[in-house]
Coordinates of N, CA and C in Angstrom, one line a residue:
L46 N -32.9 -6.5 14.1 CA -31.9 -6.3 15.4 C -31.0 -7.0 15.0
R47 N -29.6 -6.0 15.2 CA -28.3 -6.4 14.8 C -27.7 -7.6 15.6
W48 N -26.8 -8.2 15.2 CA -26.2 -9.6 16.3 C -25.7 -8.9 17.0
T49 N -24.9 -7.5 16.8 CA -24.2 -6.6 17.9 C -25.0 -6.1 18.8
D50 N -26.5 -6.3 19.2 CA -26.9 -5.8 20.3 C -26.9 -6.3 20.8
S51 N -26.6 -8.1 20.9 CA -26.8 -8.7 21.9 C -25.1 -9.4 22.0
L52 N -24.6 -9.7 23.2 CA -23.5 -10.1 23.8 C -23.2 -11.4 22.8
I53 N -22.2 -11.9 22.1 CA -21.7 -13.1 21.2 C -20.8 -13.8 22.3
K54 N -21.1 -15.0 22.4 CA -20.6 -15.8 23.5 C -18.7 -16.1 22.7
Y55 N -17.9 -15.8 23.5 CA -16.4 -16.0 23.2 C -15.8 -17.1 23.9
R56 N -15.4 -18.4 22.9 CA -14.6 -19.6 23.6 C -13.8 -19.2 23.9
A57 N -13.4 -19.6 25.2 CA -11.8 -19.2 26.3 C -10.7 -20.2 25.2
D58 N -10.9 -21.0 24.6 CA -10.2 -21.9 24.4 C -9.6 -21.7 22.7
T59 N -10.4 -20.4 22.1 CA -9.4 -19.9 21.1 C -8.7 -18.7 21.2
P60 N -7.7 -18.7 20.9 CA -7.0 -17.4 20.9 C -7.1 -16.4 20.3
P61 N -7.1 -15.4 21.1 CA -7.5 -14.0 20.5 C -6.7 -13.7 19.7
P62 N -7.1 -13.2 18.2 CA -6.3 -12.5 17.3 C -5.4 -11.4 17.6
N63 N -4.4 -11.0 17.5 CA -3.7 -10.2 17.9 C -4.1 -8.8 16.9
R64 N -4.1 -7.4 17.3 CA -4.1 -6.6 16.5 C -3.1 -5.0 16.8
F65 N -3.2 -4.4 16.1 CA -2.4 -3.1 16.5 C -3.3 -2.3 16.7
S66 N -3.0 -1.2 17.4 CA -3.5 -0.4 18.6 C -3.6 0.9 17.2
E67 N -4.6 1.8 17.5 CA -4.8 3.0 16.4 C -3.3 3.5 16.4
E68 N -2.8 3.9 17.7 CA -1.1 4.6 17.7 C -0.3 3.9 16.6
E69 N -0.3 2.4 16.9 CA 0.6 1.5 16.2 C 0.7 1.6 14.8
L70 N -1.0 1.5 14.6 CA -1.1 1.8 13.3 C -0.6 2.7 12.3
K71 N -0.8 4.1 13.0 CA -0.4 5.4 12.4 C 1.0 5.5 12.2
K72 N 1.9 5.0 13.3 CA 2.8 4.9 13.3 C 3.9 3.8 11.9
F73 N 3.5 3.0 11.9 CA 3.6 1.8 11.0 C 3.4 2.2 9.7
L74 N 2.5 3.0 9.2 CA 2.0 3.6 7.8 C 2.8 4.7 7.8
S75 N 3.4 5.4 8.8 CA 4.2 6.9 8.8 C 5.7 6.4 8.6
V76 N 6.1 5.3 8.5 CA 7.4 4.9 8.6 C 8.2 5.5 7.2
P77 N 9.2 6.4 7.5 CA 9.9 6.5 6.2 C 10.6 5.5 5.7
K78 N 11.0 5.6 4.4 CA 11.3 4.7 3.3 C 13.1 4.3 3.9
R79 N 13.3 3.2 3.6 CA 14.4 2.6 3.8 C 15.7 3.4 3.2
P80 N 17.1 3.7 4.1 CA 18.1 4.0 3.2 C 18.3 3.0 1.8
L81 N 18.2 3.6 0.5 CA 18.4 3.2 -0.8 C 17.4 2.1 -0.9
Q82 N 16.4 2.4 -0.6 CA 15.0 1.9 -1.0 C 14.4 3.0 -1.8
S83 N 13.8 2.3 -3.2 CA 13.5 3.6 -4.1 C 12.1 4.0 -3.8
E84 N 11.8 5.2 -4.3 CA 10.4 6.0 -4.4 C 9.7 5.0 -4.8
E85 N 9.8 4.0 -5.8 CA 8.7 3.0 -6.2 C 8.5 1.8 -5.4
N86 N 9.9 1.1 -4.5 CA 9.2 0.3 -3.7 C 8.6 0.6 -2.6
Y87 N 9.0 1.7 -2.3 CA 8.7 2.3 -1.1 C 6.9 2.4 -1.4
K88 N 6.4 2.9 -2.2 CA 5.2 3.3 -2.5 C 4.4 2.0 -2.8
K89 N 5.0 0.9 -3.2 CA 4.4 -0.3 -3.3 C 4.1 -1.1 -1.7
W90 N 5.1 -1.1 -1.0 CA 4.5 -1.6 0.2 C 3.7 -0.6 0.7
T91 N 3.6 0.7 0.9 CA 2.8 1.3 1.5 C 1.4 1.1 1.0
L92 N 1.5 1.0 -0.3 CA -0.2 0.4 -1.0 C -0.4 -1.2 -0.5
Y93 N 0.4 -2.0 -0.2 CA 0.4 -3.0 0.3 C -0.2 -3.4 1.3
W94 N 0.3 -2.4 2.9 CA -0.3 -2.6 3.7 C -1.7 -1.9 4.0
H95 N -1.8 -0.7 3.3 CA -3.1 -0.1 3.2 C -4.3 -0.9 2.9
L96 N -4.0 -2.0 2.4 CA -5.1 -2.8 1.4 C -5.2 -3.9 2.5
S97 N -4.3 -4.1 3.5 CA -4.5 -4.9 4.6 C -5.3 -4.4 5.7
F98 N -4.4 -3.4 5.9 CA -5.0 -2.7 7.5 C -6.3 -1.7 7.1
F99 N -6.7 -1.5 5.9 CA -8.1 -0.8 5.6 C -9.1 -1.6 4.8
L100 N -8.9 -2.6 4.2 CA -9.7 -3.4 3.5 C -9.7 -4.9 4.0
G101 N -8.6 -5.0 4.9 CA -8.7 -6.4 5.1 C -8.3 -7.7 4.6
F102 N -7.3 -7.6 3.6 CA -7.2 -8.3 2.3 C -6.1 -9.4 2.9
R103 N -6.4 -10.3 2.7 CA -5.4 -11.7 3.1 C -4.0 -11.4 2.4
P104 N -3.0 -11.9 2.9 CA -1.4 -11.7 1.8 C -1.8 -12.3 0.7
V105 N -2.3 -13.2 0.5 CA -2.1 -14.5 -0.7 C -3.3 -13.6 -1.7
E106 N -4.2 -13.3 -1.2 CA -4.9 -12.0 -2.3 C -4.7 -10.9 -2.3
I107 N -3.7 -10.0 -1.7 CA -3.0 -9.3 -2.1 C -2.1 -9.0 -3.5
R108 N -1.2 -10.5 -3.2 CA 0.0 -11.1 -3.9 C -0.8 -10.9 -5.1
R109 N -2.4 -11.8 -5.5 CA -2.9 -12.2 -6.5 C -3.9 -11.6 -7.3
I110 N -3.8 -10.5 -6.7 CA -4.7 -9.3 -7.2 C -3.8 -8.6 -8.6
T111 N -5.2 -9.0 -10.0 CA -4.6 -8.3 -11.1 C -5.3 -7.3 -11.6
V112 N -4.7 -6.4 -12.4 CA -5.1 -5.2 -13.4 C -6.7 -5.8 -13.6
N113 N -6.9 -6.6 -14.2 CA -8.3 -6.7 -14.7 C -9.7 -6.9 -14.0
Q114 N -8.7 -7.4 -12.5 CA -10.0 -7.3 -11.5 C -10.0 -6.5 -10.8
I115 N -9.6 -4.8 -11.0 CA -9.6 -4.0 -10.5 C -10.7 -3.0 -11.3
D116 N -11.8 -2.4 -10.9 CA -12.9 -1.7 -11.6 C -12.5 -0.1 -10.7
I117 N -12.2 0.6 -11.5 CA -11.9 1.9 -10.9 C -13.0 3.0 -10.8
G118 N -13.9 2.8 -11.8 CA -15.0 3.1 -11.8 C -16.3 3.1 -10.9
N119 N -16.1 1.7 -10.5 CA -17.2 1.2 -9.7 C -16.7 1.0 -8.5
K120 N -15.3 1.2 -8.0 CA -14.8 1.2 -7.0 C -14.5 -0.2 -6.0
I121 N -14.3 -1.0 -6.9 CA -14.6 -2.5 -6.5 C -13.4 -3.3 -6.9
I122 N -13.2 -4.4 -6.2 CA -11.7 -5.1 -7.1 C -12.3 -6.9 -6.5
L123 N -12.6 -7.6 -7.9 CA -12.8 -9.1 -7.8 C -11.4 -9.9 -7.3
L124 N -12.0 -10.2 -6.1 CA -11.0 -11.4 -5.3 C -11.4 -12.7 -5.9
Q125 N -10.5 -13.2 -6.8 CA -11.2 -14.6 -7.8 C -10.1 -15.6 -7.1
K126 N -8.8 -15.6 -6.1 CA -8.4 -16.5 -6.0 C -8.1 -16.4 -4.1
T127 N -9.4 -16.6 -3.5 CA -9.0 -16.4 -2.0 C -9.4 -17.8 -1.5
K128 N -8.8 -17.5 0.2 CA -8.7 -18.4 1.0 C -10.4 -19.4 0.9
T129 N -11.2 -18.9 1.1 CA -12.5 -19.4 0.7 C -13.2 -19.3 -0.5
S130 N -13.9 -18.2 -1.0 CA -14.6 -18.3 -2.1 C -14.3 -16.8 -2.8
P131 N -14.6 -16.6 -4.3 CA -14.5 -15.5 -4.7 C -15.2 -14.8 -4.2
R132 N -14.6 -13.2 -3.8 CA -16.2 -12.2 -3.4 C -15.6 -10.7 -4.4
T133 N -16.4 -10.1 -4.1 CA -16.5 -8.5 -4.6 C -16.1 -7.8 -3.6
A134 N -14.7 -6.9 -3.5 CA -14.4 -6.2 -2.2 C -14.6 -4.5 -2.8
C135 N -14.5 -3.8 -1.8 CA -15.0 -2.7 -1.8 C -13.6 -2.1 -2.1
M136 N -13.5 -0.6 -3.0 CA -12.1 -0.2 -2.9 C -12.7 1.0 -2.3
I137 N -12.0 1.4 -1.3 CA -12.1 2.9 -0.7 C -11.4 4.1 -1.4
S138 N -11.9 5.3 -1.9 CA -11.4 6.1 -2.6 C -10.1 6.9 -2.3
Q139 N -10.0 6.7 -1.2 CA -8.5 7.3 -0.4 C -7.2 6.3 -0.9
L140 N -7.7 5.0 -1.7 CA -6.8 4.3 -2.4 C -6.9 4.2 -3.7
I141 N -7.6 5.0 -4.4 CA -7.7 5.1 -5.9 C -6.6 5.5 -6.5
G142 N -5.7 6.7 -5.6 CA -5.0 7.4 -6.7 C -3.5 6.3 -6.6
M143 N -3.3 6.0 -5.6 CA -2.0 4.6 -5.1 C -2.5 3.6 -6.0
I144 N -3.8 3.4 -6.4 CA -3.4 2.0 -7.2 C -3.4 2.4 -8.9
E145 N -3.9 3.5 -8.9 CA -4.0 4.0 -10.1 C -2.5 4.7 -10.5
D146 N -1.5 5.1 -9.5 CA -0.2 5.2 -9.8 C 1.0 3.8 -10.1
R147 N 0.0 2.9 -9.3 CA 1.0 1.5 -9.2 C 0.3 0.6 -10.7
M148 N -0.5 0.8 -11.2 CA -0.7 0.3 -12.3 C -0.3 1.2 -13.4
R149 N 0.3 2.3 -13.3 CA 0.9 2.7 -14.4 C 2.4 2.6 -14.5
I150 N 3.1 1.7 -13.4 CA 4.3 1.6 -13.8 C 4.7 -0.2 -13.7
I151 N 3.4 -0.9 -13.4 CA 4.0 -2.5 -13.4 C 4.1 -3.2 -14.7
E152 N 4.9 -3.9 -14.9 CA 4.8 -5.0 -16.4 C 4.3 -6.2 -15.9
G153 N 3.1 -6.4 -16.7 CA 2.2 -7.9 -16.9 C 1.4 -7.3 -16.4
N154 N 0.4 -8.3 -15.5 CA -0.9 -8.2 -15.2 C -1.2 -8.3 -13.7
Y155 N -0.1 -8.8 -12.9 CA -0.4 -8.7 -11.6 C 0.3 -7.2 -10.8
L156 N -0.7 -6.6 -9.8 CA -0.4 -5.6 -9.3 C 0.6 -5.5 -8.3
F157 N 1.3 -6.8 -8.0 CA 2.4 -7.1 -7.0 C 3.2 -8.0 -7.9
P158 N 3.8 -7.9 -8.8 CA 4.8 -9.1 -9.7 C 5.9 -9.2 -9.0
C159 N 6.1 -10.4 -9.4 CA 7.4 -10.6 -8.9 C 8.9 -10.2 -10.1
P160 N 9.9 -9.6 -9.2 CA 10.6 -9.1 -9.7 C 11.3 -9.3 -10.8
S161 N 11.4 -10.3 -10.7 CA 12.3 -11.6 -12.0 C 11.0 -11.8 -13.0
N162 N 9.8 -11.9 -12.7 CA 9.3 -12.3 -13.8 C 7.8 -11.3 -13.4
P163 N 7.6 -10.7 -14.3 CA 6.1 -10.0 -13.9 C 5.3 -10.8 -14.4
E164 N 5.3 -11.6 -14.9 CA 3.9 -12.8 -15.4 C 3.7 -13.9 -14.1
I165 N 4.3 -13.5 -13.0 CA 3.8 -14.0 -12.2 C 3.6 -13.7 -10.8
P166 N 2.5 -13.9 -9.6 CA 2.6 -13.1 -8.6 C 3.6 -13.4 -7.7
M167 N 4.6 -11.7 -6.9 CA 5.3 -11.9 -5.9 C 5.3 -13.1 -4.9
G168 N 6.7 -13.7 -4.3 CA 6.5 -14.7 -3.4 C 5.7 -14.3 -2.1
S169 N 5.8 -15.5 -1.4 CA 4.5 -15.3 -0.2 C 5.4 -14.7 0.8
L170 N 6.6 -14.5 0.9 CA 7.3 -14.0 2.5 C 8.0 -12.7 1.7
A171 N 7.7 -12.5 0.2 CA 8.1 -10.8 0.1 C 8.0 -9.8 0.9
H172 N 6.7 -9.6 1.4 CA 6.5 -8.8 2.4 C 7.3 -8.5 4.0
K173 N 7.9 -10.0 3.8 CA 8.8 -10.0 5.1 C 9.8 -8.8 5.7
K174 N 10.5 -8.3 4.7 CA 11.2 -7.4 5.1 C 10.7 -6.2 5.6
D175 N 10.1 -5.6 4.6 CA 9.4 -4.6 4.8 C 8.6 -4.2 6.0
F176 N 8.1 -5.4 6.5 CA 7.3 -5.5 7.9 C 8.0 -5.0 8.7
E177 N 9.3 -6.0 8.9 CA 10.4 -6.2 9.9 C 11.0 -4.6 10.5
H178 N 11.1 -4.7 9.1 CA 11.8 -2.5 9.1 C 11.2 -2.0 9.7
R179 N 9.4 -1.9 9.6 CA 8.7 -1.1 10.0 C 8.7 -1.0 11.5
M180 N 8.4 -2.4 12.1 CA 8.1 -3.0 13.3 C 9.6 -2.7 14.3
K181 N 10.9 -2.6 13.8 CA 11.7 -2.2 14.1 C 11.7 -0.2 14.4
E182 N 11.2 0.3 13.2 CA 11.4 1.8 13.4 C 10.7 2.4 14.6
I183 N 9.3 1.9 14.7 CA 8.3 2.1 15.5 C 8.9 1.6 17.2
G184 N 9.6 0.7 17.4 CA 9.8 0.3 18.3 C 9.0 -0.6 19.3
I185 N 8.1 -1.6 17.8 CA 7.0 -2.7 18.7 C 7.8 -3.5 19.3
R186 N 7.6 -4.0 20.5 CA 8.6 -5.2 20.8 C 7.7 -6.4 21.2
R187 N 6.3 -6.5 21.4 CA 5.4 -7.4 21.5 C 5.4 -8.1 20.0
H188 N 4.8 -9.4 20.4 CA 4.6 -10.1 18.8 C 3.6 -10.0 18.0
L189 N 4.1 -9.6 17.1 CA 2.7 -9.0 15.8 C 3.3 -9.8 14.9
R190 N 2.5 -10.6 13.8 CA 2.7 -10.6 12.8 C 2.0 -10.0 11.2
P191 N 2.6 -10.1 10.3 CA 2.2 -9.5 8.8 C 0.5 -9.8 9.0
Y192 N 0.1 -10.9 9.5 CA -1.3 -11.2 9.0 C -2.3 -10.7 10.2
D193 N -1.5 -9.8 11.4 CA -2.4 -9.2 12.4 C -2.6 -8.3 11.7
T194 N -2.3 -7.7 10.5 CA -3.0 -6.1 9.9 C -4.2 -6.6 9.5
R195 N -4.4 -7.5 9.0 CA -5.9 -8.0 8.5 C -7.0 -8.2 9.8
H196 N -6.3 -8.4 10.9 CA -6.8 -9.0 12.3 C -7.4 -7.3 12.5
T197 N -6.6 -6.7 12.6 CA -6.7 -5.4 12.9 C -7.8 -4.3 12.3
A198 N -7.8 -4.8 10.8 CA -8.8 -4.0 10.0 C -10.4 -4.9 10.1
I199 N -10.4 -5.8 10.8 CA -11.5 -6.9 10.9 C -11.9 -6.1 12.8
T200 N -11.1 -6.0 13.2 CA -11.5 -5.4 14.4 C -11.9 -4.0 14.8
R201 N -11.5 -3.3 13.9 CA -11.9 -1.8 13.7 C -13.1 -1.7 13.2
W202 N -13.4 -2.7 12.0 CA -14.7 -2.5 11.6 C -15.8 -3.2 12.9
A203 N -15.4 -3.6 13.6 CA -16.9 -4.3 14.6 C -16.3 -3.2 15.7
K204 N -15.2 -2.5 16.2 CA -14.9 -1.5 17.5 C -15.4 -0.1 16.8
I205 N -15.0 0.3 15.8 CA -15.4 1.6 15.5 C -16.2 1.8 14.6
F206 N -16.1 1.4 13.7 CA -17.8 1.6 12.4 C -19.0 0.5 13.0
K207 N -18.7 0.0 14.2 CA -19.8 -0.9 14.8 C -20.4 -1.5 13.5
L208 N -19.8 -2.1 12.7 CA -20.6 -2.9 11.6 C -21.4 -4.4 12.4
S209 N -22.4 -4.8 11.5 CA -23.0 -6.2 12.1 C -21.9 -7.1 11.7
V210 N -22.1 -8.1 12.5 CA -21.5 -9.5 12.2 C -21.5 -10.2 10.9
F211 N -22.7 -9.9 10.1 CA -23.2 -10.2 8.9 C -22.4 -9.2 8.0
E212 N -22.1 -8.0 8.4 CA -21.5 -6.8 7.1 C -19.8 -7.4 7.6
I213 N -19.8 -7.7 8.7 CA -18.2 -7.8 8.4 C -17.7 -9.2 8.0
K214 N -18.6 -10.4 8.1 CA -18.3 -11.8 7.3 C -18.2 -11.3 5.9
Q215 N -19.1 -10.3 5.2 CA -18.9 -10.4 4.0 C -17.6 -9.6 3.3
L216 N -17.3 -8.3 4.6 CA -15.9 -7.9 3.8 C -15.1 -8.6 4.1
A217 N -14.5 -9.7 5.1 CA -13.6 -10.0 5.8 C -13.4 -11.5 4.7
G218 N -14.4 -12.0 3.9 CA -14.2 -13.3 3.4 C -14.7 -14.2 4.1
H219 N -14.8 -14.7 5.4 CA -14.9 -15.3 6.5 C -15.8 -16.4 5.6
K220 N -15.5 -17.8 5.6 CA -16.7 -18.8 5.3 C -17.6 -19.1 6.4
K221 N -17.4 -19.3 7.6 CA -18.0 -19.3 8.6 C -18.5 -18.1 9.5
I222 N -19.8 -18.3 10.1 CA -20.0 -17.0 10.6 C -19.0 -16.7 12.0
E223 N -18.6 -18.1 12.6 CA -18.1 -18.0 14.2 C -16.8 -17.7 13.6
T224 N -16.5 -17.6 12.5 CA -15.1 -16.9 12.8 C -15.0 -15.3 12.7
T225 N -16.1 -15.1 12.3 CA -16.4 -13.0 12.8 C -16.6 -12.9 13.9
E226 N -17.4 -13.8 14.5 CA -18.3 -13.5 15.7 C -17.2 -13.3 17.0
K227 N -15.6 -14.2 16.8 CA -15.2 -13.9 17.7 C -13.9 -12.3 17.8
Y228 N -14.3 -11.8 16.6 CA -13.8 -10.5 16.7 C -14.9 -9.4 17.4
V229 N -15.9 -9.6 17.0 CA -17.3 -8.7 17.6 C -17.5 -9.5 19.1
A230 N -17.0 -10.6 19.7 CA -17.1 -10.7 21.1 C -16.0 -9.9 21.6
L231 N -14.7 -10.0 21.2 CA -13.8 -9.5 21.9 C -14.1 -8.0 21.9
T232 N -14.7 -7.3 20.8 CA -14.6 -6.2 20.7 C -15.7 -5.8 22.0
Q233 N -16.8 -6.5 21.8 CA -17.8 -6.4 23.1 C -17.3 -6.2 24.3
I234 N -16.3 -7.3 24.5 CA -15.6 -7.5 26.0 C -14.8 -6.4 26.6
D235 N -14.2 -5.7 25.7 CA -13.6 -4.4 25.6 C -14.9 -3.2 26.2
D236 N -15.6 -3.5 25.2 CA -16.6 -2.2 26.0 C -17.1 -2.4 27.1
L237 N -17.5 -3.6 27.8 CA -17.9 -3.6 28.7 C -16.7 -3.7 30.1
R238 N -15.6 -4.0 29.8 CA -14.6 -3.8 30.5 C -14.8 -2.2 31.0
K239 N -14.7 -1.0 29.9 CA -14.9 0.2 30.3 C -15.8 0.6 30.7
S240 N -17.3 -0.1 30.4 CA -18.2 0.5 31.6 C -17.7 0.3 33.2
I241 N -17.3 -1.2 32.8 CA -17.4 -1.7 34.8 C -16.2 -0.4 35.3
E242 N -15.3 0.2 34.6 CA -14.1 0.7 35.4 C -15.0 2.0 35.5
Q243 N -16.1 2.3 34.7 CA -16.8 3.8 35.4 C -17.5 3.6 36.4
D244 N -17.6 2.5 36.8 CA -18.6 2.0 38.0 C -18.4 3.0 39.4
P245 N -19.3 3.5 40.1 CA -18.8 4.5 41.0 C -18.1 4.2 42.3
Y246 N -18.3 2.9 42.2 CA -17.4 2.2 43.7 C -15.9 3.4 43.0
F247 N -15.3 2.4 42.1 CA -14.1 3.0 42.0 C -13.6 4.5 41.6
I248 N -15.3 5.0 41.3 CA -14.8 6.2 41.2 C -14.3 7.6 42.5
T249 N -15.3 6.9 43.5 CA -15.1 7.4 44.8 C -13.9 6.8 45.4
Q250 N -13.5 6.0 45.1 CA -12.1 6.0 45.4 C -11.1 6.5 45.6
L251 N -11.1 7.7 44.5 CA -9.9 8.9 44.0 C -9.5 9.5 45.1
N252 N -8.6 9.9 45.8 CA -7.7 10.9 46.7 C -8.5 12.0 46.7
A253 N -8.3 13.1 47.6 CA -9.0 14.1 47.7 C -8.1 14.8 46.7
Q254 N -6.9 14.6 46.4 CA -6.2 15.8 45.7 C -6.5 15.2 44.3
E255 N -6.6 13.8 43.7 CA -7.0 13.4 42.1 C -8.6 13.7 41.9
K256 N -9.4 14.0 43.4 CA -10.8 14.2 43.2 C -10.5 16.1 42.8
F257 N -9.8 16.6 43.6 CA -9.6 18.5 43.0 C -9.3 18.5 41.6
D258 N -8.3 17.7 41.7 CA -7.8 17.8 40.0 C -8.7 17.7 39.0
K259 N -9.3 16.7 39.2 CA -10.4 16.1 38.3 C -11.4 17.5 38.2
Y260 N -11.7 17.5 39.1 CA -13.2 19.0 39.2 C -12.5 20.2 38.4
A261 N -11.6 20.6 38.7 CA -10.7 21.7 38.6 C -10.5 21.7 36.9
E262 N -10.2 20.8 36.5 CA -10.1 20.5 35.0 C -11.3 20.7 34.2
E263 N -12.3 20.3 34.9 CA -13.8 20.2 34.1 C -14.2 21.6 34.2
I264 N -14.2 22.2 35.6 CA -14.1 23.6 35.8 C -13.4 24.7 34.8
Y265 N -12.0 24.2 34.4 CA -11.4 25.1 33.8 C -12.0 25.2 32.1
K266 N -12.7 24.2 31.5 CA -12.8 23.8 30.6 C -14.4 24.2 30.1
M267 N -15.0 24.7 31.3 CA -16.5 25.6 31.1 C -16.4 26.7 30.9
K268 N -17.0 27.5 29.8 CA -16.9 29.1 29.5 C -17.5 29.5 30.3
I269 N -16.8 30.3 31.7 CA -17.2 31.1 32.2 C -17.0 32.4 31.9
D270 N -18.1 33.4 31.9 CA -18.2 34.7 31.9 C -17.3 35.5 32.7
K271 N -16.3 35.9 32.6 CA -15.3 36.5 33.8 C -15.6 38.0 34.2
S272 N -16.6 38.5 33.5 CA -17.0 40.1 33.8 C -18.2 39.6 34.7
I273 N -18.6 38.8 34.9 CA -19.9 38.6 36.1 C -19.6 37.7 37.3
C274 N -18.0 37.1 37.0 CA -17.9 36.1 38.0 C -16.3 35.9 38.5
F275 N -15.9 35.5 39.7 CA -15.0 35.8 40.1 C -14.3 34.0 39.9
V276 N -13.5 33.6 39.5 CA -13.0 32.0 39.4 C -11.7 32.0 40.1
E277 N -11.3 31.3 41.2 CA -9.9 31.4 42.5 C -10.0 29.7 42.4
A278 N -8.9 29.3 42.3 CA -8.4 28.5 42.7 C -7.2 28.2 43.5
T279 N -7.3 27.4 44.4 CA -6.0 27.0 45.7 C -5.6 25.8 45.7
N280 N -4.6 25.6 46.6 CA -4.1 24.1 46.1 C -5.1 23.4 46.9
N281 N -6.1 23.3 47.5 CA -7.2 22.6 47.9 C -8.9 23.2 48.1
S282 N -8.9 24.1 47.0 CA -10.3 24.8 46.6 C -10.5 25.6 45.5
I283 N -11.7 25.2 45.2 CA -12.3 26.1 43.7 C -13.5 27.0 44.5
T284 N -13.1 28.5 43.9 CA -14.2 29.1 44.4 C -15.0 29.8 43.1
I285 N -16.0 29.7 43.0 CA -16.6 30.8 41.7 C -17.8 31.6 42.8
S286 N -17.5 32.8 42.3 CA -18.6 33.8 43.3 C -18.9 35.1 42.1
L287 N -20.2 35.4 42.3 CA -21.0 36.3 41.4 C -20.5 37.6 41.8
K288 N -19.8 38.6 40.8 CA -19.6 39.8 41.2 C -21.0 40.4 41.4
E289 N -20.9 41.7 42.1 CA -21.9 42.7 42.4 C -22.3 43.7 40.9
F290 N -23.8 43.7 41.4 CA -24.2 44.1 40.0 C -24.6 45.6 40.9
I291 N -24.6 46.4 39.9 CA -24.9 47.7 40.3 C -26.0 48.1 39.5

């Protein structure tokens, strides 16, 4: 029995993690490079956000990735300096090319080195400028932080890929299972809300025109053989009748 088969309690006094919607995620990653921004710099930050959005890496984990921690052949990254404890993270195939390109041009051992000293990782606020630019370009006004890209990854694992709480805990590198549970709980609450919205009571409250439009849309989606049927729609009725056979 998977933990997600039963509803996990969500503490009301715990602030829910913010996350990007699917549309916001796509727009964020599709923002073109800034004026005067080099192609190398643009690709660096594109890789950075992919590592956060899809692998759920913390900012400090991304900054401290070194070349000798990356195993392209086995598609893994050994995260040694993390918030909790070292862990082996998976590397998805879609990012291998981006990582290999990055490894070919960097100096030193860090994947994201400090511009003035490649022997140390870049600063903790280095991503702020690129994040703010992308947010401004796509017009997101609600409060979202760079760390919410990680929240988005974890939420997607629960909502889209339906991973168990234990699987998510391992991928996210959470120390306590309770930390993981709040993401799963919020996903379950969203699913329950959508189910309740399908209550027949609310569906029957549609007015006549809304009902007509709804059924007309469904009928037109049907593959009706026009050689044996007449289909006629007016402002307030839909007629489907058989043709006479000889």
